[in-house]
Amino acid sequence: MRREILFELSSPYRDDFRIRGYQFGKGEKAVCIVGATRGNEIQQVYIAGQLVKRLRALEQEGRVSDGKSVMVVPSLNPFSMNIGKRFWAQDNTDINRMFPGYNLGETTQRIAAGVFEKIKDYQIGIQFASFYISGDFIPHVRMMKTGLENVEMAKEFALPYVVVRDPRPFDTTTLNYNWQIWDTAAFSVYARDTEKMDMEAAELTIESVLTFLGKQKVITYEPTQTAESVVVEEDDLFNIKTPKAGLFRPLVTVGETVAVGQPMAEVIDPYEGEVIEVLKAGQEGTVFFIQDAPFILEKTLAFKMMK
Amino acid sequence: MIKEIAKVELPFDETLTIKKHRLQPETVSGKEKRISIVTGIHGDELEGQYVCYELSRRIHAERDMLTGIVDIYPAMNPLGVDSITRGIPMFDLDMNRIFPGNKEGSMAEYVAAEAVSDLAGSDLCIDIHASNIYLKELTQVRISEMTAKELVPIARRLNVDYIWVHQAATVLESTLAHSLNSIGTKTLVVEMGVGMRITKEIGNQLVDGILVVMKDLGIWNGEVITPRTPIESEDGNVHFLNAAASGMFLPATAHCKEVKNGELVGEIVDPLSGKVLQKVYSPCDGLVFTLREFPVVYEGSLVGRILAR
């Protein structure tokens, strides 16, 4: 394992800002794995760190293939992690909305440009992503339809689902989108949680990534994941929103199949304690996402469901 | 009259309401032209609040002169304005990246969609921004090159100092202005002043211009000023000054001042060592139309923009 500083920036009042990369094997740039891009992506940095540990052991056993190199970048934003912010510590801009970056531009454009220069030439890019609403997802691989997406390769993570969706204008400045434009096969992996560590989902994700690397012949690894991925269009997921605001108590878990009319969550009046709304399944489906904030606004996404 | 365009119940005994103030003649025929004044998409930008107040005050003072409809939306992101939050609190979202929204989407997308529905069909919409807390801006209209032909002639009447025609960018397709322009509702984006502050002079300057445009549209019959002639430029004339060091930026020139090629614009200093880390010089003769207001800078932070003469 070789440690490398991919990008460095001095700060007026803090330690230097550093983005670290961990390199395994030597040879063509096969796979780059990026953990957290935001300061609250704890599950994402945890998984990346555990992958560093696993790859280090595999490398010591001679199981990283000759002529292949793998890079893991656990966090693009350690400054925000240290002060509990999601976005860039000073100006609240989102590094994952700055790609491909601009090395003469503003600070987060420079960070994006500096790190992208180091990771853009890999054949495969894997990013552990998070959603803008706090919640739990079924572990899955997500990719944007740029015309360059490789759905068949995504199935080799052997996660239960691969979700494909049309990019929206603001997606064009994300790491995933720009990796694809620069000819990297890019995959966003959702590992259920964001702001806390979910060990079970983390272990599943780690095994999926190692299984994937094994299938790509980047490492020698007996697949531990065997799921046949189902490809789902984002538009085929349907949303269940809350008609009332209040405390939110889910009654189902992600991955659960619910029947028509089954109660899925209660909304409780926070002052009087009464259940003021019971969210029920309008049709049969599998729970793909649950928002996990303790309270919820009216007209807010509570569940994403798969038919 | 005050109208509600979107309402969302919050968990703890509060309702989020997006409101507008409609001003119109005593009797309406249904054929009146309509101008919409929008601000407060970014909660830390307050210059537009004064414009809303002052425009309303002047119209009320000469109510008989009003011959069309004026819709004033002071706070598209009321939770943000109230809590000094640029984005939408609870979602950490930039509201100006979610238009045109989605009525079936989450709260933020729903509010954006209702706003677009309500604004659609205006004869002109003016979306007022106030830079951010970091930079002070000359009063200007920013127009994408895609809509320049149609919008620049209107912007010239708005009594601003500068019209900046910039390249189209895919990411800007999620803005309110792009969403409205793409459905045929002409929309101008004004940038002025600095975040978290109100500067009455420039607010009055813009209100003077809005009344000119209202008169052009047949919405206002009162006396108006002769608008100033703005500088017009495209991207190539604008030079960006980004910090090469991290420290404290101390300006050596004033905002809106003409500088010579090689003239000192400011210094970046280190309070701990007492050293000057960088001297920032102007790369051309020109106008300092953007100047750093918030002093702490990182390498890359924008400290100014010069419009080359």
Coordinates of C-alpha atoms in Angstrom, one line a residue:
Chain A
M1 CA 0.0 0.0 0.0
R2 CA 1.3 3.4 -0.9
R3 CA -0.1 6.5 0.8
E4 CA -0.3 9.6 -1.4
I5 CA -1.5 13.1 -0.9
L6 CA -3.7 13.9 -3.9
F7 CA -4.4 17.5 -3.2
E8 CA -3.3 19.9 -0.5
L9 CA -4.4 23.4 0.4
S10 CA -3.2 25.8 3.1
S11 CA -5.8 27.3 5.5
P12 CA -5.6 30.6 7.2
Y13 CA -6.5 29.2 10.6
R14 CA -6.5 25.4 10.4
D15 CA -4.1 22.7 9.6
D16 CA -3.5 22.1 5.9
F17 CA -6.4 20.6 4.0
R18 CA -5.3 17.2 2.5
I19 CA -7.0 14.7 0.3
R20 CA -5.3 11.3 0.8
G21 CA -5.2 8.4 -1.6
Y22 CA -4.2 4.8 -0.9
Q23 CA -2.7 2.9 -3.8
F24 CA -2.6 -0.9 -4.2
G25 CA -0.8 -2.8 -6.9
K26 CA 1.2 -1.4 -9.8
G27 CA 0.3 -0.9 -13.4
E28 CA -2.6 0.4 -15.4
K29 CA -5.1 2.5 -13.6
A30 CA -7.9 -0.1 -13.1
V31 CA -10.2 1.1 -10.4
C32 CA -10.6 4.2 -8.3
I33 CA -12.9 4.1 -5.2
V34 CA -14.1 7.4 -3.6
G35 CA -15.7 7.4 -0.2
A36 CA -17.2 10.6 1.2
T37 CA -17.5 13.7 -0.9
R38 CA -19.6 15.5 1.8
G39 CA -18.7 16.1 5.5
N40 CA -21.7 14.1 6.8
E41 CA -21.0 10.9 4.8
I42 CA -19.9 8.8 7.7
Q43 CA -21.1 5.5 6.3
Q44 CA -19.3 6.2 3.1
V45 CA -15.9 7.1 4.7
Y46 CA -16.2 4.0 7.0
I47 CA -16.7 1.7 4.0
A48 CA -13.8 3.2 2.1
G49 CA -11.6 2.9 5.2
Q50 CA -12.5 -0.7 5.6
L51 CA -11.8 -1.3 2.0
V52 CA -8.3 0.1 2.5
K53 CA -7.8 -2.4 5.3
R54 CA -9.1 -5.3 3.2
L55 CA -7.1 -4.4 0.1
R56 CA -4.0 -3.9 2.1
A57 CA -4.4 -7.5 3.4
L58 CA -5.1 -8.8 -0.1
E59 CA -2.1 -7.0 -1.5
Q60 CA 0.1 -8.6 1.2
E61 CA -1.2 -12.0 0.2
G62 CA -0.3 -11.2 -3.4
R63 CA -3.9 -11.1 -4.6
V64 CA -3.8 -7.8 -6.4
S65 CA -3.4 -8.7 -10.1
D66 CA -0.1 -7.9 -11.8
G67 CA -0.3 -4.8 -14.0
K68 CA -3.4 -3.4 -12.2
S69 CA -3.6 -0.6 -9.7
V70 CA -6.4 0.3 -7.4
M71 CA -6.8 3.7 -5.6
V72 CA -9.0 4.4 -2.6
V73 CA -9.8 8.0 -1.6
P74 CA -11.7 7.8 1.7
S75 CA -12.7 11.4 1.8
L76 CA -12.7 14.5 -0.4
N77 CA -13.8 16.7 2.4
P78 CA -12.1 16.0 5.7
F79 CA -12.3 19.7 6.8
S80 CA -16.1 19.6 6.8
M81 CA -16.1 16.2 8.6
N82 CA -14.1 17.7 11.4
I83 CA -16.6 20.4 12.0
G84 CA -19.8 18.6 11.3
K85 CA -20.9 20.3 8.1
R86 CA -22.1 18.6 4.9
F87 CA -20.6 21.1 2.5
W88 CA -17.3 23.0 2.2
A89 CA -16.5 24.4 5.6
Q90 CA -16.1 28.1 4.6
D91 CA -18.6 28.9 1.8
N92 CA -21.0 25.9 2.0
T93 CA -20.4 24.9 -1.6
D94 CA -20.7 21.3 -2.6
I95 CA -17.5 19.7 -3.9
N96 CA -19.7 17.1 -5.7
R97 CA -21.2 19.9 -7.7
M98 CA -17.9 21.3 -8.9
F99 CA -16.6 18.6 -11.3
P100 CA -14.6 18.5 -13.5
G101 CA -13.3 21.5 -11.5
Y102 CA -11.2 24.5 -12.6
N103 CA -7.7 24.9 -11.3
L104 CA -7.8 28.7 -11.6
G105 CA -11.3 29.0 -10.2
E106 CA -12.8 29.2 -6.7
T107 CA -11.5 27.0 -3.8
T108 CA -13.9 24.1 -4.2
Q109 CA -13.5 24.2 -8.0
R110 CA -9.7 23.9 -7.4
I111 CA -10.2 21.0 -5.0
A112 CA -12.4 19.2 -7.6
A113 CA -9.9 19.9 -10.4
G114 CA -6.9 18.9 -8.3
V115 CA -8.4 15.5 -7.3
F116 CA -10.1 14.9 -10.6
E117 CA -6.8 15.2 -12.4
K118 CA -5.5 12.3 -10.2
I119 CA -8.6 10.1 -10.6
K120 CA -9.9 10.7 -14.0
D121 CA -7.8 8.2 -15.9
Y122 CA -9.0 5.1 -14.1
Q123 CA -11.0 2.6 -16.2
I124 CA -13.6 2.2 -13.5
G125 CA -14.8 4.7 -10.9
I126 CA -16.8 3.7 -7.8
Q127 CA -18.3 6.3 -5.5
F128 CA -20.2 5.8 -2.3
A129 CA -23.0 8.3 -2.6
S130 CA -25.7 9.8 -0.4
F131 CA -29.1 11.3 -1.0
Y132 CA -30.1 14.9 -0.2
I133 CA -32.8 13.7 2.1
S134 CA -31.5 11.7 5.1
G135 CA -32.7 8.2 5.0
D136 CA -32.1 4.5 4.4
F137 CA -31.8 2.9 0.9
I138 CA -31.8 -0.7 -0.1
P139 CA -28.1 -1.1 -1.0
H140 CA -27.9 -0.6 -4.8
V141 CA -25.8 0.7 -7.7
R142 CA -27.1 3.8 -9.3
M143 CA -26.0 5.3 -12.6
M144 CA -27.0 8.1 -14.9
K145 CA -28.0 7.5 -18.5
T146 CA -25.3 9.5 -20.3
G147 CA -25.2 7.1 -23.2
L148 CA -21.9 5.8 -21.8
E149 CA -23.3 3.9 -18.8
N150 CA -22.4 0.2 -18.5
V151 CA -25.4 -1.5 -16.9
E152 CA -24.1 -5.0 -17.5
M153 CA -21.0 -4.2 -15.6
A154 CA -23.0 -2.7 -12.8
K155 CA -24.7 -6.1 -12.3
E156 CA -21.3 -7.5 -11.3
F157 CA -21.5 -5.9 -7.9
A158 CA -24.2 -8.5 -7.3
L159 CA -26.2 -6.1 -5.3
P160 CA -30.0 -6.7 -5.5
Y161 CA -30.7 -3.6 -7.6
V162 CA -29.2 -1.4 -10.3
V163 CA -31.1 1.9 -10.7
V164 CA -30.7 3.9 -13.9
R165 CA -32.0 7.4 -14.3
D166 CA -31.9 10.4 -16.7
P167 CA -29.4 13.1 -15.5
R168 CA -30.8 16.5 -14.6
P169 CA -29.0 19.7 -15.3
F170 CA -27.3 19.9 -11.9
D171 CA -26.0 16.4 -12.2
T172 CA -23.6 17.5 -14.9
T173 CA -21.2 18.8 -12.3
T174 CA -21.1 15.6 -10.2
L175 CA -18.1 13.3 -10.0
N176 CA -20.1 10.3 -11.4
Y177 CA -21.2 12.2 -14.5
N178 CA -17.8 13.6 -15.3
W179 CA -16.1 10.3 -14.8
Q180 CA -18.4 8.9 -17.5
I181 CA -17.7 11.8 -19.8
W182 CA -14.0 11.2 -19.3
D183 CA -14.5 7.5 -20.3
T184 CA -14.4 6.0 -16.9
A185 CA -17.1 3.4 -16.2
A186 CA -18.7 5.1 -13.2
F187 CA -20.9 3.6 -10.5
S188 CA -22.5 5.2 -7.5
V189 CA -23.0 2.7 -4.7
Y190 CA -25.7 3.5 -2.0
A191 CA -24.8 1.7 1.2
R192 CA -28.1 2.3 3.0
D193 CA -27.1 5.0 5.6
T194 CA -25.2 8.3 5.6
E195 CA -24.8 10.0 8.9
K196 CA -24.2 6.9 11.0
M197 CA -22.4 3.6 10.5
D198 CA -24.6 0.6 9.5
M199 CA -22.3 -2.3 10.0
E200 CA -24.5 -4.8 8.2
A201 CA -24.9 -2.7 5.1
A202 CA -21.3 -1.7 5.2
E203 CA -20.2 -5.3 5.2
L204 CA -22.5 -6.1 2.3
T205 CA -21.1 -3.1 0.3
I206 CA -17.5 -4.1 1.0
E207 CA -18.1 -7.7 -0.1
S208 CA -20.0 -6.4 -3.2
V209 CA -17.1 -4.2 -4.2
L210 CA -14.5 -6.9 -3.6
T211 CA -16.7 -9.4 -5.6
F212 CA -16.9 -6.8 -8.3
L213 CA -13.1 -6.3 -8.3
G214 CA -12.7 -10.0 -8.4
K215 CA -14.9 -10.3 -11.5
Q216 CA -12.9 -7.5 -13.2
K217 CA -9.8 -9.6 -12.5
V218 CA -8.3 -6.7 -10.6
I219 CA -7.9 -8.9 -7.5
T220 CA -8.1 -12.6 -6.8
Y221 CA -11.3 -13.0 -4.9
E222 CA -13.8 -15.7 -4.6
P223 CA -17.2 -14.0 -5.0
T224 CA -19.2 -13.9 -1.8
Q225 CA -22.1 -12.1 -3.4
T226 CA -24.3 -13.9 -5.8
A227 CA -27.4 -11.8 -6.2
E228 CA -28.8 -11.4 -9.7
S229 CA -29.2 -7.6 -9.9
V230 CA -32.6 -6.4 -11.1
V231 CA -32.3 -3.3 -13.3
V232 CA -34.8 -0.6 -12.3
E233 CA -35.6 2.7 -14.0
E234 CA -35.8 5.6 -11.4
D235 CA -39.1 6.6 -13.0
D236 CA -40.5 3.2 -12.1
L237 CA -40.1 3.9 -8.4
F238 CA -43.0 5.7 -6.9
N239 CA -43.0 8.1 -4.1
I240 CA -45.2 8.1 -1.0
K241 CA -45.4 11.6 0.6
T242 CA -46.8 12.7 3.8
P243 CA -50.1 14.6 3.7
K244 CA -49.5 15.9 7.2
A245 CA -46.5 17.1 9.2
G246 CA -45.4 15.8 12.6
L247 CA -43.3 13.2 14.3
F248 CA -42.5 10.3 11.9
R249 CA -42.7 6.7 13.0
P250 CA -42.0 4.1 10.3
L251 CA -43.7 0.7 10.6
V252 CA -41.7 -1.0 7.9
T253 CA -38.1 -1.4 6.9
V254 CA -36.2 -1.1 3.6
G255 CA -36.5 -4.2 1.5
E256 CA -39.8 -5.2 3.0
T257 CA -42.6 -6.1 0.6
V258 CA -45.9 -4.4 1.6
A259 CA -49.4 -5.3 0.7
V260 CA -52.1 -2.9 -0.5
G261 CA -53.5 -1.0 2.5
Q262 CA -50.7 -2.0 4.8
P263 CA -49.8 0.7 7.3
M264 CA -46.3 1.9 6.6
A265 CA -45.8 4.8 8.9
E266 CA -47.6 7.0 11.5
V267 CA -47.4 10.7 11.7
I268 CA -47.9 11.8 15.3
D269 CA -49.0 15.3 16.6
P270 CA -45.9 16.3 18.6
Y271 CA -47.8 18.2 21.2
E272 CA -50.9 16.0 21.7
G273 CA -49.4 12.6 21.0
E274 CA -52.2 11.5 18.7
V275 CA -51.6 9.6 15.5
I276 CA -52.9 12.1 12.9
E277 CA -52.0 10.2 9.8
V278 CA -51.3 6.6 8.9
L279 CA -49.5 6.3 5.6
K280 CA -50.7 3.2 3.8
A281 CA -49.5 1.4 0.7
G282 CA -51.6 2.3 -2.3
Q283 CA -50.3 -0.6 -4.2
E284 CA -48.1 -3.6 -3.5
G285 CA -44.4 -2.9 -3.6
T286 CA -41.0 -3.2 -2.0
V287 CA -39.7 -0.4 0.2
F288 CA -36.7 1.1 -1.6
F289 CA -36.1 4.2 0.6
I290 CA -37.3 5.4 4.0
Q291 CA -36.6 8.9 5.2
D292 CA -35.2 8.6 8.7
A293 CA -35.5 12.1 10.2
P294 CA -37.6 11.9 13.4
F295 CA -40.1 14.4 12.1
I296 CA -41.4 15.2 8.7
L297 CA -42.9 18.2 6.8
E298 CA -46.1 18.1 4.8
K299 CA -45.7 17.0 1.2
T300 CA -42.3 15.5 1.9
L301 CA -41.0 12.2 0.6
A302 CA -41.4 9.5 3.2
F303 CA -40.9 6.4 1.0
K304 CA -39.7 5.4 -2.4
M305 CA -41.3 2.2 -3.5
M306 CA -40.6 -0.3 -6.2
K307 CA -43.6 -1.9 -7.9
Chain B
M1 CA -54.0 42.1 -1.9
I2 CA -51.8 39.4 -0.4
K3 CA -52.1 36.0 -2.0
E4 CA -50.7 32.7 -0.9
I5 CA -49.1 30.7 -3.7
A6 CA -47.9 27.6 -1.8
K7 CA -48.3 26.3 1.7
V8 CA -46.6 23.5 3.5
E9 CA -47.3 22.4 7.1
L10 CA -44.3 22.1 9.3
P11 CA -44.1 19.6 12.1
F12 CA -44.2 22.0 15.1
D13 CA -47.2 24.3 15.0
E14 CA -46.2 26.3 12.0
T15 CA -47.1 26.6 8.3
L16 CA -44.6 27.6 5.6
T17 CA -46.4 30.0 3.3
I18 CA -45.0 31.6 0.1
K19 CA -46.8 34.9 -0.4
K20 CA -47.1 37.6 -3.0
H21 CA -48.5 41.1 -2.9
R22 CA -50.6 41.9 -6.0
L23 CA -51.0 45.6 -6.8
Q24 CA -53.5 46.4 -9.6
P25 CA -55.7 49.3 -10.7
E26 CA -59.1 49.8 -9.0
T27 CA -60.8 48.3 -12.0
V28 CA -59.3 45.7 -14.2
S29 CA -60.3 44.6 -17.7
G30 CA -58.3 41.4 -17.8
K31 CA -56.1 42.7 -20.5
E32 CA -53.5 44.4 -18.2
K33 CA -49.9 43.6 -18.5
R34 CA -48.2 42.0 -15.5
I35 CA -44.7 42.4 -14.1
S36 CA -43.4 40.1 -11.3
I37 CA -40.7 41.0 -8.9
V38 CA -39.1 38.0 -7.2
T39 CA -36.5 37.8 -4.5
G40 CA -35.4 35.8 -1.5
I41 CA -34.6 32.6 -3.3
H42 CA -31.3 32.7 -1.4
G43 CA -32.0 33.4 2.2
D44 CA -28.8 35.4 2.8
E45 CA -29.6 37.9 0.1
L46 CA -31.6 40.8 1.4
E47 CA -31.0 43.7 -1.0
G48 CA -34.2 42.7 -2.8
Q49 CA -36.3 43.1 0.4
Y50 CA -35.8 46.8 0.2
V51 CA -36.7 46.9 -3.5
C52 CA -39.9 45.1 -2.8
Y53 CA -40.8 47.5 0.0
E54 CA -39.8 50.7 -1.9
L55 CA -41.6 49.7 -5.1
S56 CA -44.7 48.9 -3.2
R57 CA -44.4 52.2 -1.3
R58 CA -44.0 54.3 -4.4
I59 CA -46.9 52.6 -6.2
H60 CA -49.2 53.2 -3.2
A61 CA -48.1 56.8 -3.1
E62 CA -49.4 57.3 -6.7
R63 CA -51.9 54.6 -7.0
D64 CA -53.8 56.3 -9.8
M65 CA -50.7 55.9 -12.0
L66 CA -50.9 52.1 -11.9
T67 CA -52.3 50.8 -15.2
G68 CA -51.3 47.1 -14.9
I69 CA -50.5 44.4 -12.5
V70 CA -47.5 44.2 -10.2
D71 CA -46.9 41.0 -8.4
I72 CA -44.2 41.2 -5.6
Y73 CA -42.8 38.0 -4.1
P74 CA -40.4 39.1 -1.4
A75 CA -39.4 35.6 -0.1
M76 CA -39.4 32.5 -2.2
N77 CA -37.4 30.9 0.6
P78 CA -39.0 32.4 3.7
L79 CA -37.4 29.9 6.1
G80 CA -34.0 30.8 4.7
V81 CA -34.5 34.5 4.8
D82 CA -35.7 34.2 8.4
S83 CA -32.8 32.0 9.6
I84 CA -30.0 33.6 7.5
T85 CA -29.6 30.4 5.6
R86 CA -28.7 30.6 1.9
G87 CA -30.4 27.3 0.9
I88 CA -33.6 25.7 2.1
P89 CA -33.2 24.8 5.8
M90 CA -33.7 21.1 6.6
F91 CA -32.8 20.1 3.0
D92 CA -29.4 21.8 2.5
L93 CA -30.6 22.6 -1.0
D94 CA -29.9 25.6 -3.2
M95 CA -33.4 26.5 -4.2
N96 CA -32.1 28.0 -7.5
R97 CA -31.0 24.6 -8.6
I98 CA -34.3 22.8 -8.4
F99 CA -36.5 24.7 -10.9
P100 CA -38.9 24.1 -12.6
G101 CA -39.7 21.9 -9.6
N102 CA -42.2 19.1 -9.4
K103 CA -45.7 19.4 -7.9
E104 CA -45.5 15.7 -7.0
G105 CA -41.9 16.0 -5.6
S106 CA -40.7 16.7 -2.2
M107 CA -41.5 20.0 -0.3
A108 CA -38.8 22.0 -2.0
E109 CA -39.6 20.8 -5.5
Y110 CA -43.3 21.4 -4.8
V111 CA -42.8 25.0 -3.7
A112 CA -40.6 25.6 -6.8
A113 CA -43.2 24.2 -9.1
E114 CA -46.0 26.3 -7.6
A115 CA -43.8 29.4 -7.9
V116 CA -43.2 28.7 -11.6
S117 CA -46.9 28.1 -12.2
D118 CA -47.8 31.4 -10.6
L119 CA -45.1 33.4 -12.4
A120 CA -45.7 31.9 -15.8
G121 CA -47.5 34.3 -18.1
S122 CA -46.0 37.4 -16.6
D123 CA -45.0 39.9 -19.3
L124 CA -41.8 40.3 -17.4
C125 CA -40.2 38.8 -14.4
I126 CA -37.3 40.3 -12.5
D127 CA -35.4 37.9 -10.2
I128 CA -33.3 40.0 -7.7
H129 CA -30.2 38.5 -6.1
A130 CA -27.6 40.1 -3.8
S131 CA -24.4 38.3 -4.5
N132 CA -23.6 36.5 -1.3
I133 CA -21.9 37.4 2.0
Y134 CA -18.4 37.2 0.4
L135 CA -18.6 39.6 -2.6
K136 CA -20.0 43.0 -3.3
E137 CA -21.4 43.5 -6.8
L138 CA -22.1 46.4 -9.0
T139 CA -25.8 46.7 -9.9
Q140 CA -26.0 44.5 -12.9
V141 CA -28.2 42.2 -15.0
R142 CA -26.8 38.8 -16.0
I143 CA -28.1 37.3 -19.2
S144 CA -27.3 34.0 -20.8
E145 CA -26.2 34.4 -24.4
M146 CA -29.1 32.2 -25.4
T147 CA -31.6 34.9 -24.4
A148 CA -29.5 38.0 -25.0
K149 CA -31.2 39.2 -28.2
E150 CA -34.6 39.4 -26.5
L151 CA -33.5 40.5 -23.0
V152 CA -30.7 42.9 -23.4
P153 CA -33.0 45.7 -24.8
I154 CA -35.2 45.4 -21.7
A155 CA -32.2 45.3 -19.4
R156 CA -30.9 48.5 -20.9
R157 CA -34.0 50.2 -19.5
L158 CA -33.6 48.9 -16.0
N159 CA -31.2 51.7 -14.8
V160 CA -28.4 49.2 -13.9
D161 CA -24.7 49.9 -14.3
Y162 CA -23.7 46.8 -16.1
I163 CA -25.1 44.1 -18.4
W164 CA -23.1 40.9 -18.4
V165 CA -23.9 38.5 -21.2
H166 CA -22.5 35.1 -20.1
Q167 CA -22.1 31.7 -21.7
A168 CA -24.8 29.2 -21.3
A169 CA -24.1 26.5 -18.8
T170 CA -26.0 23.3 -18.4
V171 CA -26.0 23.6 -14.6
L172 CA -27.9 26.9 -14.8
E173 CA -30.8 25.2 -16.5
S174 CA -32.1 24.5 -13.0
T175 CA -32.5 28.2 -12.2
L176 CA -35.8 30.1 -12.0
A177 CA -34.7 32.4 -14.8
H178 CA -33.9 29.6 -17.2
S179 CA -37.1 27.8 -16.3
L180 CA -39.3 30.8 -17.0
N181 CA -37.4 32.0 -20.1
S182 CA -37.7 28.5 -21.5
I183 CA -41.5 28.7 -21.3
G184 CA -41.7 32.1 -22.8
T185 CA -41.9 34.2 -19.6
K186 CA -39.1 36.8 -20.1
T187 CA -37.0 36.9 -16.9
L188 CA -34.1 39.1 -16.0
V189 CA -31.6 38.2 -13.2
V190 CA -30.3 41.2 -11.2
E191 CA -27.2 40.9 -9.0
M192 CA -26.5 43.8 -6.7
G193 CA -24.9 44.8 -3.5
V194 CA -23.8 42.2 -0.9
G195 CA -25.4 39.5 1.1
M196 CA -27.0 40.0 4.5
R197 CA -27.1 43.8 4.0
I198 CA -29.5 46.4 2.5
T199 CA -28.0 49.3 0.5
K200 CA -30.7 51.9 0.0
E201 CA -28.9 53.8 -2.8
I202 CA -28.7 50.8 -5.1
G203 CA -32.2 49.7 -4.1
N204 CA -33.6 53.1 -5.1
Q205 CA -31.6 52.9 -8.3
L206 CA -33.2 49.6 -9.3
V207 CA -36.7 50.8 -8.2
D208 CA -36.3 53.8 -10.5
G209 CA -35.4 51.3 -13.3
I210 CA -38.3 49.0 -12.6
L211 CA -40.7 51.9 -12.9
V212 CA -39.2 52.8 -16.3
V213 CA -39.7 49.2 -17.5
M214 CA -43.2 49.2 -16.1
K215 CA -43.9 52.4 -18.1
D216 CA -42.5 50.8 -21.2
L217 CA -44.9 47.8 -20.6
G218 CA -47.9 50.1 -20.0
I219 CA -48.1 49.2 -16.3
W220 CA -47.2 52.6 -14.9
N221 CA -48.2 56.1 -16.0
G222 CA -46.3 58.1 -13.5
E223 CA -43.1 60.2 -14.0
V224 CA -40.0 58.1 -14.5
I225 CA -36.3 58.9 -14.7
T226 CA -34.2 58.6 -17.9
P227 CA -32.3 55.4 -17.2
R228 CA -28.5 55.4 -17.1
T229 CA -26.6 53.8 -19.9
P230 CA -25.1 50.5 -18.7
I231 CA -21.8 49.1 -19.6
E232 CA -22.3 45.9 -21.7
S233 CA -19.8 43.1 -22.0
E234 CA -19.4 39.4 -22.6
D235 CA -17.3 36.9 -20.7
G236 CA -14.1 37.8 -22.5
N237 CA -13.9 41.3 -21.0
V238 CA -14.2 40.0 -17.4
H239 CA -11.0 39.2 -15.5
F240 CA -11.3 37.1 -12.4
L241 CA -8.9 37.7 -9.5
N242 CA -8.6 34.6 -7.4
A243 CA -6.5 34.3 -4.2
A244 CA -3.2 32.5 -4.7
A245 CA -2.7 32.2 -0.9
S246 CA -4.9 31.6 2.1
G247 CA -5.2 34.4 4.6
M248 CA -7.0 37.8 5.2
F249 CA -7.8 39.9 2.2
L250 CA -7.3 43.6 2.7
P251 CA -8.6 45.7 -0.2
A252 CA -6.4 48.5 -1.5
T253 CA -9.0 49.9 -3.8
A254 CA -12.7 50.7 -3.6
H255 CA -15.6 48.9 -5.1
C256 CA -16.7 50.3 -8.5
K257 CA -13.4 52.2 -8.8
E258 CA -11.4 52.4 -12.1
V259 CA -7.9 50.8 -11.8
K260 CA -4.9 50.8 -14.1
N261 CA -3.0 47.8 -15.3
G262 CA -0.6 46.7 -12.6
E263 CA -2.4 48.7 -9.9
L264 CA -2.7 47.1 -6.4
V265 CA -6.2 45.8 -5.8
G266 CA -5.5 44.3 -2.4
E267 CA -3.2 42.2 -0.2
I268 CA -3.6 38.8 1.4
V269 CA -1.9 38.9 4.8
D270 CA -1.2 36.4 7.5
P271 CA -2.3 37.7 10.9
L272 CA -0.1 35.2 12.8
S273 CA 3.2 36.0 11.2
G274 CA 2.4 39.6 10.1
K275 CA 3.6 38.8 6.6
V276 CA 2.1 39.8 3.3
L277 CA 1.4 36.5 1.5
Q278 CA 0.2 37.9 -1.8
K279 CA -0.2 41.3 -3.5
V280 CA -3.1 41.2 -5.9
Y281 CA -2.6 43.5 -8.9
S282 CA -5.1 44.4 -11.7
P283 CA -4.2 42.5 -14.9
C284 CA -5.7 45.4 -17.0
D285 CA -7.1 48.9 -17.1
G286 CA -10.7 48.5 -15.9
L287 CA -13.5 48.7 -13.5
V288 CA -13.5 46.8 -10.2
F289 CA -17.1 45.7 -10.4
T290 CA -16.8 42.8 -7.9
L291 CA -14.8 43.2 -4.7
R292 CA -14.3 40.8 -1.8
E293 CA -16.3 41.8 1.3
F294 CA -15.7 38.9 3.6
P295 CA -12.0 39.0 4.5
V296 CA -11.0 35.4 5.2
V297 CA -9.9 33.7 1.9
Y298 CA -8.6 30.4 0.9
E299 CA -6.4 29.7 -2.1
G300 CA -8.9 30.1 -5.0
S301 CA -11.3 32.4 -3.3
L302 CA -12.6 35.1 -5.6
V303 CA -11.3 38.5 -4.4
G304 CA -12.5 40.6 -7.3
R305 CA -13.5 40.9 -10.9
I306 CA -12.3 43.6 -13.3
L307 CA -14.2 44.6 -16.4
A308 CA -11.5 45.5 -18.9
R309 CA -11.9 48.9 -20.6

